PDB file of C-alpha atoms and ligand atoms in Angstrom:
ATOM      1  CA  UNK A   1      -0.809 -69.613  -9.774  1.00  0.00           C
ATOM      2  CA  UNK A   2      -1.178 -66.563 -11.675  1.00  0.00           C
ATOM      3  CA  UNK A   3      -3.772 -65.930 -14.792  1.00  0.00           C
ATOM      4  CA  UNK A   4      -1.556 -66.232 -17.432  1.00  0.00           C
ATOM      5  CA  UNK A   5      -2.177 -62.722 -19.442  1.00  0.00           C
ATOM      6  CA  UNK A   6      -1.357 -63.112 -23.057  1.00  0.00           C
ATOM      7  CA  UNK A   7      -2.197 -60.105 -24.592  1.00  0.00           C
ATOM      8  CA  UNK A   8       1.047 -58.542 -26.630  1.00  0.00           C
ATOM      9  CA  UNK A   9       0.546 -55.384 -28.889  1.00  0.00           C
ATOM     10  CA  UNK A  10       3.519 -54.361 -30.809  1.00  0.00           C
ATOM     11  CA  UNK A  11       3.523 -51.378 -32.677  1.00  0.00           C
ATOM     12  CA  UNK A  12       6.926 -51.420 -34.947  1.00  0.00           C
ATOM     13  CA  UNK A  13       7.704 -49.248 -36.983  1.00  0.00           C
ATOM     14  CA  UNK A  14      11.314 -49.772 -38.841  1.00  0.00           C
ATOM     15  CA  UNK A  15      13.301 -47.964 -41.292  1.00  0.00           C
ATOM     16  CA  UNK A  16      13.044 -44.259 -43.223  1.00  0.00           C
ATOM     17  CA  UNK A  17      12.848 -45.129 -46.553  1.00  0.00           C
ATOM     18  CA  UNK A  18       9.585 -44.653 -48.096  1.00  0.00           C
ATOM     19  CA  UNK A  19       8.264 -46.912 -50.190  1.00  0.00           C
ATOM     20  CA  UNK A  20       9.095 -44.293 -53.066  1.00  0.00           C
ATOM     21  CA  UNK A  21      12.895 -45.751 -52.745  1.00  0.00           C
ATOM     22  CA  UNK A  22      12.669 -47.043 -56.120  1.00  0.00           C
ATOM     23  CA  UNK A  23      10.451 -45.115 -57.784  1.00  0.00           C
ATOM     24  CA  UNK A  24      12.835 -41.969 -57.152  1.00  0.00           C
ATOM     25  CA  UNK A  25      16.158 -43.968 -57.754  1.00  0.00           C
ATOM     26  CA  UNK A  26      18.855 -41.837 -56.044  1.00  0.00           C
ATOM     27  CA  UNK A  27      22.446 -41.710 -57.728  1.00  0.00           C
ATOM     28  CA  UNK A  28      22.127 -44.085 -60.656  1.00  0.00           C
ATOM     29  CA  UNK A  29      20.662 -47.148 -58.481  1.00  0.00           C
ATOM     30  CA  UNK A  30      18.851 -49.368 -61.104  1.00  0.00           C
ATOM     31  CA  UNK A  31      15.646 -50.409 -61.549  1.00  0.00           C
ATOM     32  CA  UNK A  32      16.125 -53.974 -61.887  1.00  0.00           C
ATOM     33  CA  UNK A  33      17.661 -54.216 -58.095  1.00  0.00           C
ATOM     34  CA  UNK A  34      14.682 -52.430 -57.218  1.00  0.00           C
ATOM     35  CA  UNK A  35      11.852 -54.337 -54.809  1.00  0.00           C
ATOM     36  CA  UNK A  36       8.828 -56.373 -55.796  1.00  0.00           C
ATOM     37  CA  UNK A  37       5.683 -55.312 -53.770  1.00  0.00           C
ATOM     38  CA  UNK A  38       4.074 -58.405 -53.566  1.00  0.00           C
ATOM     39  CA  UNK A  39       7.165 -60.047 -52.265  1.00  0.00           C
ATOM     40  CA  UNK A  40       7.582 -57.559 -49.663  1.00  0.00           C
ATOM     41  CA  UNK A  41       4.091 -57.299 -48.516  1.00  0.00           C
ATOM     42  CA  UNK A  42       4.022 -60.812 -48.234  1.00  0.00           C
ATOM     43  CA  UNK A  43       7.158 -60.831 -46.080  1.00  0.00           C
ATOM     44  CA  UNK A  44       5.973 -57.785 -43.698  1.00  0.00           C
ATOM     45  CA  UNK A  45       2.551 -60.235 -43.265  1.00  0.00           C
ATOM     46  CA  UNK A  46       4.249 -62.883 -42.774  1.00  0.00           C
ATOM     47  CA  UNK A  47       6.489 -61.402 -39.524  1.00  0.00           C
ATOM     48  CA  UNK A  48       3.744 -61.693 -37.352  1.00  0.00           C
ATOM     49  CA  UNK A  49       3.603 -65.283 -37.456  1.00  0.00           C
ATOM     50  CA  UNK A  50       7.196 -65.518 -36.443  1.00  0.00           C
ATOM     51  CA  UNK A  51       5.902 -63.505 -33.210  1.00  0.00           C
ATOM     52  CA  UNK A  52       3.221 -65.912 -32.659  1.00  0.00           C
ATOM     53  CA  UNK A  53       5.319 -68.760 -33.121  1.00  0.00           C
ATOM     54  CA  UNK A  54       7.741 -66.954 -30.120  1.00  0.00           C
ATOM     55  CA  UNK A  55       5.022 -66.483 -28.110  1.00  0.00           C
ATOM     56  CA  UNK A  56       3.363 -70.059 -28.193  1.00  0.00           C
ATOM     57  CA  UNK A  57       6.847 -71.658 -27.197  1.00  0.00           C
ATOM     58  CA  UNK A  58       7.226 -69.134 -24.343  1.00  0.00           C
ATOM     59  CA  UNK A  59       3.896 -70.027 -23.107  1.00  0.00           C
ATOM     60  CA  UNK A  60       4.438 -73.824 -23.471  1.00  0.00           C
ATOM     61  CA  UNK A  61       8.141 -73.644 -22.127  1.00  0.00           C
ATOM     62  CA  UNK A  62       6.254 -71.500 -19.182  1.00  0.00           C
ATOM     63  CA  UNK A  63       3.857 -74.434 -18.854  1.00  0.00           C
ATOM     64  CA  UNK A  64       6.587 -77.236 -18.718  1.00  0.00           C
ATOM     65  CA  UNK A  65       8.521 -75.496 -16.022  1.00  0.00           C
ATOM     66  CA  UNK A  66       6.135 -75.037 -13.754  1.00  0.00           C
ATOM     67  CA  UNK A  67       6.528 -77.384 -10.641  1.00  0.00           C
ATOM     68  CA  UNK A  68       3.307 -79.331 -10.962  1.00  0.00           C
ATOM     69  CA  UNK A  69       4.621 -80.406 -14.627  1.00  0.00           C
ATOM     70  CA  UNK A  70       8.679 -80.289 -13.798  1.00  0.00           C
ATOM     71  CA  UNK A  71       9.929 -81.489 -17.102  1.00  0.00           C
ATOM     72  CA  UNK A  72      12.843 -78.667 -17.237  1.00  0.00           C
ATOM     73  CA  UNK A  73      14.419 -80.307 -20.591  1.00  0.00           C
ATOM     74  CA  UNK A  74      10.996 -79.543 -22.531  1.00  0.00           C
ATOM     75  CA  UNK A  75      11.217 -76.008 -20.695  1.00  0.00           C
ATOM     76  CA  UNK A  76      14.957 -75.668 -21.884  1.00  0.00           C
ATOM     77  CA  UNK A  77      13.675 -76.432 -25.435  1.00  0.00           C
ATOM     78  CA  UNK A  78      10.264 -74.393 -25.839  1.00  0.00           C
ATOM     79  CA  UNK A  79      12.210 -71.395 -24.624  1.00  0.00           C
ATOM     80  CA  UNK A  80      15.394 -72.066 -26.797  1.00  0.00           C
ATOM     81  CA  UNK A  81      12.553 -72.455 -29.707  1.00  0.00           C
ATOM     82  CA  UNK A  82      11.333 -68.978 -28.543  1.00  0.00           C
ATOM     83  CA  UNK A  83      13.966 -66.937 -28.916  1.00  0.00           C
ATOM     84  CA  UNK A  84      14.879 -68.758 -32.157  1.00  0.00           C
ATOM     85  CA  UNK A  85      11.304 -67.851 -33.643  1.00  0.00           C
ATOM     86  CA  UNK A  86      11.593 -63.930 -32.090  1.00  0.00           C
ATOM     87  CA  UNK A  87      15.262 -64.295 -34.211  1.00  0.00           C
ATOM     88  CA  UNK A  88      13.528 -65.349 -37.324  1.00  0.00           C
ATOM     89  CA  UNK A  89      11.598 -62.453 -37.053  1.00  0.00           C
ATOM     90  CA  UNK A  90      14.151 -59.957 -36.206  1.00  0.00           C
ATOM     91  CA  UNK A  91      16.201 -61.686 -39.434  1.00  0.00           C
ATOM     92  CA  UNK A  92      13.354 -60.850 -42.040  1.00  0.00           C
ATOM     93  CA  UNK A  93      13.013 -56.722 -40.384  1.00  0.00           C
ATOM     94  CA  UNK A  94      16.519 -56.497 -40.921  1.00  0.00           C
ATOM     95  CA  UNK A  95      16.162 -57.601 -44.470  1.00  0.00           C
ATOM     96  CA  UNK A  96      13.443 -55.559 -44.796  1.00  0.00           C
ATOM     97  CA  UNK A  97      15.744 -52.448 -43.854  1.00  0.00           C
ATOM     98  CA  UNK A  98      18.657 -53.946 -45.989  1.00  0.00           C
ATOM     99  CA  UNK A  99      16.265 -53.729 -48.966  1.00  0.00           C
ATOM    100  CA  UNK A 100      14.873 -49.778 -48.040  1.00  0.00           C
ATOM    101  CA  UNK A 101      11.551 -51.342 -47.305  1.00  0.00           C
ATOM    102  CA  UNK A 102       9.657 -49.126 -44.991  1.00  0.00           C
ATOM    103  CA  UNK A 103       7.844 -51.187 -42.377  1.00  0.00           C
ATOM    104  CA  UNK A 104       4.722 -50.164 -39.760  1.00  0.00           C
ATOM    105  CA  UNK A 105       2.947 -52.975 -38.443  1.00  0.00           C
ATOM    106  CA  UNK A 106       0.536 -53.423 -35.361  1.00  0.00           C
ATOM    107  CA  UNK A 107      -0.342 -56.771 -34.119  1.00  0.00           C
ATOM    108  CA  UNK A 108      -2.650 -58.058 -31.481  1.00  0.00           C
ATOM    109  CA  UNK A 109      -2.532 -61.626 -29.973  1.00  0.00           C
ATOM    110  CA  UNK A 110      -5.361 -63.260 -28.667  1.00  0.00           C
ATOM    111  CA  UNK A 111      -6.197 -66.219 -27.045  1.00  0.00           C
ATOM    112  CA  UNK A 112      -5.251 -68.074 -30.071  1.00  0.00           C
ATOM    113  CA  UNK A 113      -1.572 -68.086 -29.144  1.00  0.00           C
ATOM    114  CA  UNK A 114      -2.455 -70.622 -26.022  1.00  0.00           C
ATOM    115  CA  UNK A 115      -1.436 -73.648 -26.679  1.00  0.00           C
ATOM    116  CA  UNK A 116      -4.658 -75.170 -24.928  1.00  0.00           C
ATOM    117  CA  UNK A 117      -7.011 -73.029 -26.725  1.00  0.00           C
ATOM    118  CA  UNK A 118      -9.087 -71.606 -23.570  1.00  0.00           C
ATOM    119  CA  UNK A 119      -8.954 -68.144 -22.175  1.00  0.00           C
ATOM    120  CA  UNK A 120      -9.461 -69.491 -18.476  1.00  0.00           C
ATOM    121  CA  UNK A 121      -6.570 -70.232 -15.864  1.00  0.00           C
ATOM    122  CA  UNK A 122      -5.324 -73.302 -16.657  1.00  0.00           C
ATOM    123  CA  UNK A 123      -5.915 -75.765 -14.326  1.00  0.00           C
ATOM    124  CA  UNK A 124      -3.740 -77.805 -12.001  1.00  0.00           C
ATOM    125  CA  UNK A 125      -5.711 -81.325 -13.308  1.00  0.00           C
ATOM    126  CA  UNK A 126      -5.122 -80.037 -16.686  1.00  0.00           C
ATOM    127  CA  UNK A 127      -0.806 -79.580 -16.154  1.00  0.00           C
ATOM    128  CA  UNK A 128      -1.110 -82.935 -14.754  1.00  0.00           C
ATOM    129  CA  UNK A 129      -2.354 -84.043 -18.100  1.00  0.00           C
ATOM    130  CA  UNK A 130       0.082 -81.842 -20.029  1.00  0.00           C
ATOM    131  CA  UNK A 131       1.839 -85.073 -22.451  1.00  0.00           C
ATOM    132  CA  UNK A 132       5.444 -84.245 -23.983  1.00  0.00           C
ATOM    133  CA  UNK A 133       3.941 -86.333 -27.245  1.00  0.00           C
ATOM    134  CA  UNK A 134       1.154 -84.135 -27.506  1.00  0.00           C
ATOM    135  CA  UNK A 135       3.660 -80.962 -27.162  1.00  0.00           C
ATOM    136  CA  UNK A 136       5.729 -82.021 -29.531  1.00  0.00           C
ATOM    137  CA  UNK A 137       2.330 -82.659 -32.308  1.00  0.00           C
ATOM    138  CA  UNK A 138       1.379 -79.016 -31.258  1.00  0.00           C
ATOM    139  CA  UNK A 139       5.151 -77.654 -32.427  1.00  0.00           C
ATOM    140  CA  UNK A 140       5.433 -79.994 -35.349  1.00  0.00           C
ATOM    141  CA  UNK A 141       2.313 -78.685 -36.719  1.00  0.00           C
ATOM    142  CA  UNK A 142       2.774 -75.274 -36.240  1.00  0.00           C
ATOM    143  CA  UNK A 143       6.215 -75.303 -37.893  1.00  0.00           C
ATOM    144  CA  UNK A 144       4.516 -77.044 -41.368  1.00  0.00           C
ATOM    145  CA  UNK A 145       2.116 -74.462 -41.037  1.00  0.00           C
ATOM    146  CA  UNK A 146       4.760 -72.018 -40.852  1.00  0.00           C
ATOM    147  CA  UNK A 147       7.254 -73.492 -43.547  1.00  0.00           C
ATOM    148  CA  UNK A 148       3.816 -73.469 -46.175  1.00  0.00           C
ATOM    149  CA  UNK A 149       3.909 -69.894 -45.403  1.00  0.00           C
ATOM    150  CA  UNK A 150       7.383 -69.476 -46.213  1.00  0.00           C
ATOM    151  CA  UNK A 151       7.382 -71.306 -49.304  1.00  0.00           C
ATOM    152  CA  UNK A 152       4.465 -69.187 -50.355  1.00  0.00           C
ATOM    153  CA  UNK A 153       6.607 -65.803 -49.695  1.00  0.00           C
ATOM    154  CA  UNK A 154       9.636 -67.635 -51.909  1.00  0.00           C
ATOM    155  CA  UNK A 155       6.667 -68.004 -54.512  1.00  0.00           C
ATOM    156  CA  UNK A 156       5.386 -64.232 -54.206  1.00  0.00           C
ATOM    157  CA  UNK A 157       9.413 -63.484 -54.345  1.00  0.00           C
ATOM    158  CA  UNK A 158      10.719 -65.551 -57.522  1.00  0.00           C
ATOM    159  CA  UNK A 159      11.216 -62.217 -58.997  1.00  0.00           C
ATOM    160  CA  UNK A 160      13.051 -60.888 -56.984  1.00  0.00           C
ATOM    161  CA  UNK A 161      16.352 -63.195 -57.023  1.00  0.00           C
ATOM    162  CA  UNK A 162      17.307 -61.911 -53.533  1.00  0.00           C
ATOM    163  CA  UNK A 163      15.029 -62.359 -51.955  1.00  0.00           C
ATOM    164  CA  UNK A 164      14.355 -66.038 -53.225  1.00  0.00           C
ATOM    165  CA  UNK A 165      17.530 -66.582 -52.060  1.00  0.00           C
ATOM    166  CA  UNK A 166      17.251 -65.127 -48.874  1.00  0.00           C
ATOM    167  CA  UNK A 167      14.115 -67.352 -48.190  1.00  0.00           C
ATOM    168  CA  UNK A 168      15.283 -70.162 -49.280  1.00  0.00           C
ATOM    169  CA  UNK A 169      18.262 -70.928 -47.750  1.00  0.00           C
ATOM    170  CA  UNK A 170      18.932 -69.966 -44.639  1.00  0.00           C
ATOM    171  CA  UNK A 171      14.991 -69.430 -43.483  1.00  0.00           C
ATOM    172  CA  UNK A 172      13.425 -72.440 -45.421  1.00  0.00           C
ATOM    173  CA  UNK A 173      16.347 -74.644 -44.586  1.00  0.00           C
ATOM    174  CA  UNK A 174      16.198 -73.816 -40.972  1.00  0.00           C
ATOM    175  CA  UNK A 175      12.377 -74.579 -40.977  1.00  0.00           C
ATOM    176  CA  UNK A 176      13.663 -78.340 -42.361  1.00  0.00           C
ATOM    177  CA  UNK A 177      15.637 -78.851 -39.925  1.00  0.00           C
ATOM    178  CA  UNK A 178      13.440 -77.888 -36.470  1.00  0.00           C
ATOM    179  CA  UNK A 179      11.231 -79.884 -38.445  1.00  0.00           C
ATOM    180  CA  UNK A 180      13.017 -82.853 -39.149  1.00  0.00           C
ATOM    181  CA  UNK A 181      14.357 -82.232 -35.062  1.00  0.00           C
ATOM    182  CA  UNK A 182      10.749 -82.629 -33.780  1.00  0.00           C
ATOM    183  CA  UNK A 183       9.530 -85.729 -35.906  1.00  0.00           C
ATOM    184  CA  UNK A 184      12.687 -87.160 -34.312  1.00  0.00           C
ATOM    185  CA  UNK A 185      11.754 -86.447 -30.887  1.00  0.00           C
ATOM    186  CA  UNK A 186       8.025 -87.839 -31.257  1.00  0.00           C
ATOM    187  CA  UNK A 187       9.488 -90.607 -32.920  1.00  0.00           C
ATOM    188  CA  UNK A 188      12.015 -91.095 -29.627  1.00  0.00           C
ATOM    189  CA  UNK A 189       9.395 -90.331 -27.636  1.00  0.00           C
ATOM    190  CA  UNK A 190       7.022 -92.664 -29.211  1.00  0.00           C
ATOM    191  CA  UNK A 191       9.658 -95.720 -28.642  1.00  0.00           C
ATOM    192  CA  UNK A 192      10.437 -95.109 -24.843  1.00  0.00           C
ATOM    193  CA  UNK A 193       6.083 -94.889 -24.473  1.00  0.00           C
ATOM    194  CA  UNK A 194       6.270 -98.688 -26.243  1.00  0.00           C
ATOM    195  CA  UNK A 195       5.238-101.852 -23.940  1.00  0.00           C
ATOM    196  CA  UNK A 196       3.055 -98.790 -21.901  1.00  0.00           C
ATOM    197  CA  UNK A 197      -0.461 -99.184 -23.447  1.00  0.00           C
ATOM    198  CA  UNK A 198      -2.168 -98.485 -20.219  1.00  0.00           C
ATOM    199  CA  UNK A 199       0.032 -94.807 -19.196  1.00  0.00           C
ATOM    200  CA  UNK A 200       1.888 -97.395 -17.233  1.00  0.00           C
ATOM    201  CA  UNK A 201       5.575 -96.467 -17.000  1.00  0.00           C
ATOM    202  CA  UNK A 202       4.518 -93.575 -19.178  1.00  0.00           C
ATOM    203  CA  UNK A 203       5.570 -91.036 -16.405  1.00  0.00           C
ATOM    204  CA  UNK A 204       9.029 -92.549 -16.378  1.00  0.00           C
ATOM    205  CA  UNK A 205       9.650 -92.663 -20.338  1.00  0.00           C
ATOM    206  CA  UNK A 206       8.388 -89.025 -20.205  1.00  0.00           C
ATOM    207  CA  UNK A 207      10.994 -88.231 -17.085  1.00  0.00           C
ATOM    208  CA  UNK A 208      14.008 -90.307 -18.855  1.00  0.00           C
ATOM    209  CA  UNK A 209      13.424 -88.105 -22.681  1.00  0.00           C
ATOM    210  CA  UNK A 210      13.256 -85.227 -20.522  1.00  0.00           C
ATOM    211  CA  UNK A 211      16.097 -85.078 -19.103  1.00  0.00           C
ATOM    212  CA  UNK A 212      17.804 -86.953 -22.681  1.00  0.00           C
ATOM    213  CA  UNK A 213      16.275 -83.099 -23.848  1.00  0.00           C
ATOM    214  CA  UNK A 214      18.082 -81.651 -21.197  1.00  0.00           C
ATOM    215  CA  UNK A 215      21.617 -82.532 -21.798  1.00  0.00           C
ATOM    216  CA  UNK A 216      20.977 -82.177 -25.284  1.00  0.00           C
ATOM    217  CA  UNK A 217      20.799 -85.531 -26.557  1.00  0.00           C
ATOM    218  CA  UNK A 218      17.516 -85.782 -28.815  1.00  0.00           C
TER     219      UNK A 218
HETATM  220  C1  NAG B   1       1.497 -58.645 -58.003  1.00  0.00           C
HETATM  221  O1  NAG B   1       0.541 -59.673 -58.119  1.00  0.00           O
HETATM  222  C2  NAG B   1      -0.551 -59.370 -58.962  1.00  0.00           C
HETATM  223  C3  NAG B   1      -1.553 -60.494 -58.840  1.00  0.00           C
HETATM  224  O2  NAG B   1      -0.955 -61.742 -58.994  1.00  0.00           O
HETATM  225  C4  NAG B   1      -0.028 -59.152 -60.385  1.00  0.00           C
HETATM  226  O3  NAG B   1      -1.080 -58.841 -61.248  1.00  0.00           O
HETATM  227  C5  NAG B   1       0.990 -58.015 -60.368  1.00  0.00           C
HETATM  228  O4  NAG B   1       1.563 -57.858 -61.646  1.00  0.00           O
HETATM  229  C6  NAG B   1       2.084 -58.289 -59.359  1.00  0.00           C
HETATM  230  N1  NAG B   1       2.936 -57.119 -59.217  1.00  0.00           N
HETATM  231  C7  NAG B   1       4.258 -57.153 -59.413  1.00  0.00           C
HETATM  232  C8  NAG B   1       4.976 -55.873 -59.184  1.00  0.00           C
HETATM  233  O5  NAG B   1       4.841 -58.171 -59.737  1.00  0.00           O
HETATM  234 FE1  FE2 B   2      10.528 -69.349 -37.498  1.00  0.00          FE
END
């Protein structure tokens, strides 16, 4: 097994308009449609995280779908989760660019984004201990972290009606419902694990929600 190398540096740099778009109002576009700076800044800030978030599930799906673990429902879902989380992100650049607002960020991630924080190899003891409850804590957390973010950026944004609106419903609403997704799955997870105090059987109720998360059914 490979050292897993997670080390991504993206250097993005979307749309032309200056941030002068509304202080030099072209044609007769009006003021009060114009942007709120600390709405936007706190959306360009807040993009990153929505890379992060990517990243962790594509490590943990990685993780899951290795042989050693072989639980290729929790695989399916962590990378599902991924590209929903690089979506999010693509969602808020392209409002970004339907508001004018220029956009230049660099961003570094460390070994924070592991979902085991260690920078060494994990080890094939430690997949063995890898527990779909435990996953599923890890996500859950990370998306209230996330959805305390957002609600901060709707805060910073109650200004600007649009953008309110925008991350309110769909972002914040799609942040409920992963959310209320997960606390279902520990919760499913937490009944098949019942009457198996002592990990015994616990390999089984992990293989049967598996593959319940592989055709879809939690
Ligand atoms: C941005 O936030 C600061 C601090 O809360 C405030 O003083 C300022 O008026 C805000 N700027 C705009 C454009 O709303
Ligand atoms: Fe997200």
């Amino acid at each position: 097994m490979k050292q897993w190398c997670i080390f991504f540096l993206l250097a993005l740099a979307v749309g032309t308009n200056g941030d002068g778009f509304c202080e030099e109002p072209k044609g007769n576009y009006p003021k009060s449609v114009c942007f709120n700076s600390n709405c936007t800044t706190a959306i360009k800030n807040h993009i990153k995280f929505e890379f992060h978030a990517a990243f962790k599930y594509l490590y943990m799906g990685a993780l899951f779908g290795q042989y050693i673990v072989e639980r290729p429902g929790m695989a399916k879902f962590f990378l599902e989760s991924a590209t929903e989380e690089r979506s999010h992100a693509i969602q808020m650049m392209d409002y970004l660019n339907l508001r004018g607002i220029k956009y230049g960020r660099n961003y570094a991630f460390g070994n924070d984004l592991l979902w085991k924080l260690s920078n060494q190899q994990i080890t094939k003891a430690e997949l063995k201990t890898l527990s779909i409850a435990s996953a599923l804590q890890e996500a859950l957390e990370m998306e209230i972290d996330v959805t305390k973010k957002i609600n901060e950026i709707v805060e910073k944004c109650s200004d600007d009606f649009h953008a309110a609106d925008v991350f309110t419903n769909p972002i914040l609403e799609e942040q409920h419902t992963g959310m209320r997704k997960i606390q279902g799955a520990i919760q499913m997870m937490d009944e098949l694990k019942r009457g198996h105090p002592n990990n015994e059987g616990l390999y089984f109720a992990e293989y049967i929600f598996d593959q319940k998360m592989l055709k879809g059914e939690v």
